[in-house]
PDB file of C-alpha atoms in Angstrom:
ATOM      1  CA  UNK A  14      15.222  13.533  -2.642  1.00 79.00           C
ATOM      2  CA  UNK A  15      14.444  10.450  -0.562  1.00 76.00           C
ATOM      3  CA  UNK A  16      16.373   8.323  -3.074  1.00 75.00           C
ATOM      4  CA  UNK A  17      19.347  10.646  -2.504  1.00 81.00           C
ATOM      5  CA  UNK A  18      19.041  10.108   1.283  1.00 81.00           C
ATOM      6  CA  UNK A  19      18.002  13.689   1.989  1.00 86.00           C
ATOM      7  CA  UNK A  20      17.280  13.713   5.764  1.00 89.00           C
ATOM      8  CA  UNK A  21      14.046  15.714   5.473  1.00 91.00           C
ATOM      9  CA  UNK A  22      12.709  13.582   2.627  1.00 88.00           C
ATOM     10  CA  UNK A  23      13.668  10.381   4.444  1.00 88.00           C
ATOM     11  CA  UNK A  24      11.770  11.551   7.531  1.00 91.00           C
ATOM     12  CA  UNK A  25       8.694  12.395   5.453  1.00 92.00           C
ATOM     13  CA  UNK A  26       8.816   9.005   3.703  1.00 90.00           C
ATOM     14  CA  UNK A  27       9.029   7.236   7.067  1.00 90.00           C
ATOM     15  CA  UNK A  28       5.994   9.167   8.335  1.00 92.00           C
ATOM     16  CA  UNK A  29       4.063   8.493   5.123  1.00 91.00           C
ATOM     17  CA  UNK A  30       4.931   4.803   5.413  1.00 91.00           C
ATOM     18  CA  UNK A  31       3.835   4.671   9.045  1.00 93.00           C
ATOM     19  CA  UNK A  32       0.431   6.307   8.527  1.00 94.00           C
ATOM     20  CA  UNK A  33      -0.241   4.338   5.350  1.00 93.00           C
ATOM     21  CA  UNK A  34       0.667   1.166   7.261  1.00 94.00           C
ATOM     22  CA  UNK A  35      -1.801   2.086  10.013  1.00 95.00           C
ATOM     23  CA  UNK A  36      -4.529   2.340   7.366  1.00 95.00           C
ATOM     24  CA  UNK A  37      -3.435  -0.924   5.748  1.00 94.00           C
ATOM     25  CA  UNK A  38      -3.429  -2.693   9.123  1.00 93.00           C
ATOM     26  CA  UNK A  39      -6.995  -1.520   9.754  1.00 94.00           C
ATOM     27  CA  UNK A  40      -8.096  -2.774   6.340  1.00 93.00           C
ATOM     28  CA  UNK A  41      -6.323  -6.093   6.867  1.00 91.00           C
ATOM     29  CA  UNK A  42      -8.245  -6.534  10.112  1.00 89.00           C
ATOM     30  CA  UNK A  43     -11.502  -5.887   8.258  1.00 92.00           C
ATOM     31  CA  UNK A  44     -11.117  -7.843   5.031  1.00 92.00           C
ATOM     32  CA  UNK A  45      -8.033 -10.092   5.530  1.00 89.00           C
ATOM     33  CA  UNK A  46      -6.507  -9.746   2.022  1.00 92.00           C
ATOM     34  CA  UNK A  47      -3.479 -11.632   0.767  1.00 91.00           C
ATOM     35  CA  UNK A  48      -2.263  -8.713  -1.356  1.00 94.00           C
ATOM     36  CA  UNK A  49      -2.338  -4.939  -0.876  1.00 93.00           C
ATOM     37  CA  UNK A  50      -1.991  -2.953  -4.110  1.00 90.00           C
ATOM     38  CA  UNK A  51      -0.807   0.641  -3.867  1.00 88.00           C
ATOM     39  CA  UNK A  52      -2.065   2.785  -6.736  1.00 85.00           C
ATOM     40  CA  UNK A  53      -2.802   6.365  -7.585  1.00 81.00           C
ATOM     41  CA  UNK A  54      -0.178   9.062  -7.339  1.00 81.00           C
ATOM     42  CA  UNK A  55       1.546   7.201  -4.509  1.00 76.00           C
ATOM     43  CA  UNK A  56       2.453   4.370  -6.877  1.00 81.00           C
ATOM     44  CA  UNK A  57       4.726   6.771  -8.754  1.00 83.00           C
ATOM     45  CA  UNK A  58       7.140   6.729  -5.786  1.00 84.00           C
ATOM     46  CA  UNK A  59       7.730   3.037  -6.469  1.00 87.00           C
ATOM     47  CA  UNK A  60       9.667   0.510  -4.407  1.00 88.00           C
ATOM     48  CA  UNK A  61      10.920   2.992  -1.782  1.00 88.00           C
ATOM     49  CA  UNK A  62       7.299   3.602  -0.792  1.00 89.00           C
ATOM     50  CA  UNK A  63       6.521  -0.112  -0.611  1.00 92.00           C
ATOM     51  CA  UNK A  64       9.543  -0.620   1.621  1.00 92.00           C
ATOM     52  CA  UNK A  65       8.493   2.012   4.169  1.00 93.00           C
ATOM     53  CA  UNK A  66       4.864   0.813   4.149  1.00 93.00           C
ATOM     54  CA  UNK A  67       5.908  -2.794   4.695  1.00 93.00           C
ATOM     55  CA  UNK A  68       8.286  -1.786   7.505  1.00 92.00           C
ATOM     56  CA  UNK A  69       5.561   0.312   9.108  1.00 93.00           C
ATOM     57  CA  UNK A  70       3.032  -2.512   8.739  1.00 92.00           C
ATOM     58  CA  UNK A  71       5.381  -4.949  10.456  1.00 90.00           C
ATOM     59  CA  UNK A  72       5.685  -2.496  13.360  1.00 90.00           C
ATOM     60  CA  UNK A  73       1.994  -1.669  13.828  1.00 91.00           C
ATOM     61  CA  UNK A  74       0.162  -4.881  12.945  1.00 89.00           C
ATOM     62  CA  UNK A  75      -0.898  -6.884  15.975  1.00 83.00           C
ATOM     63  CA  UNK A  76      -0.778 -10.691  15.621  1.00 78.00           C
ATOM     64  CA  UNK A  77       0.687 -10.507  12.104  1.00 74.00           C
ATOM     65  CA  UNK A  78       2.295 -13.913  12.702  1.00 75.00           C
ATOM     66  CA  UNK A  79      -1.181 -15.485  12.993  1.00 78.00           C
ATOM     67  CA  UNK A  80      -2.054 -14.340   9.468  1.00 77.00           C
ATOM     68  CA  UNK A  81      -0.630 -15.453   6.174  1.00 77.00           C
ATOM     69  CA  UNK A  82       2.149 -13.394   4.618  1.00 82.00           C
ATOM     70  CA  UNK A  83       0.804 -10.125   3.246  1.00 89.00           C
ATOM     71  CA  UNK A  84       2.207  -9.070  -0.112  1.00 92.00           C
ATOM     72  CA  UNK A  85       2.572  -5.401  -1.094  1.00 93.00           C
ATOM     73  CA  UNK A  86       2.555  -4.493  -4.791  1.00 92.00           C
ATOM     74  CA  UNK A  87       2.381  -1.435  -6.994  1.00 91.00           C
ATOM     75  CA  UNK A  88      -0.664  -0.987  -9.231  1.00 87.00           C
ATOM     76  CA  UNK A  89       0.143  -1.707 -12.858  1.00 83.00           C
ATOM     77  CA  UNK A  90      -1.542   1.467 -14.105  1.00 82.00           C
ATOM     78  CA  UNK A  91      -0.094   3.746 -11.404  1.00 76.00           C
ATOM     79  CA  UNK A  92      -1.985   6.986 -11.021  1.00 79.00           C
ATOM     80  CA  UNK A  93      -4.475   5.937 -13.717  1.00 83.00           C
ATOM     81  CA  UNK A  94      -5.570   2.811 -11.820  1.00 80.00           C
ATOM     82  CA  UNK A  95      -8.824   4.294 -10.521  1.00 82.00           C
ATOM     83  CA  UNK A  96      -9.856   5.625 -13.929  1.00 86.00           C
ATOM     84  CA  UNK A  97      -8.980   2.375 -15.700  1.00 86.00           C
ATOM     85  CA  UNK A  98     -10.856   0.349 -13.066  1.00 85.00           C
ATOM     86  CA  UNK A  99     -13.942   2.564 -13.348  1.00 88.00           C
ATOM     87  CA  UNK A 100     -13.887   2.308 -17.154  1.00 91.00           C
ATOM     88  CA  UNK A 101     -13.610  -1.481 -17.038  1.00 90.00           C
ATOM     89  CA  UNK A 102     -16.453  -1.686 -14.524  1.00 91.00           C
ATOM     90  CA  UNK A 103     -18.639   0.534 -16.708  1.00 93.00           C
ATOM     91  CA  UNK A 104     -17.791  -1.577 -19.766  1.00 91.00           C
ATOM     92  CA  UNK A 105     -18.629  -4.764 -17.866  1.00 91.00           C
ATOM     93  CA  UNK A 106     -22.020  -3.390 -16.737  1.00 92.00           C
ATOM     94  CA  UNK A 107     -22.997  -1.857 -20.081  1.00 85.00           C
ATOM     95  CA  UNK A 108     -25.987  -3.532 -21.771  1.00 81.00           C
TER      96      UNK A 108
END
């Protein structure tokens, strides 16, 4: 619905982007990454989600100009990213 410019869906996407951006800004202040990867079920929304998160981040992040450019990307494995990551970690730690 957001892709079809439904007003309610657009409002929800903007709110989702804002609150996700608040969380991202807090994480950036803690660990200073160069890339933020969005995975899980949220990744299924795709580029529209990245756009609202990036816009929200640019509005809420203090001193963003003092940091390097932050890149937002979608996880390659989408909603399976956590499971794939856990499996690879287990494989790496197996005797």
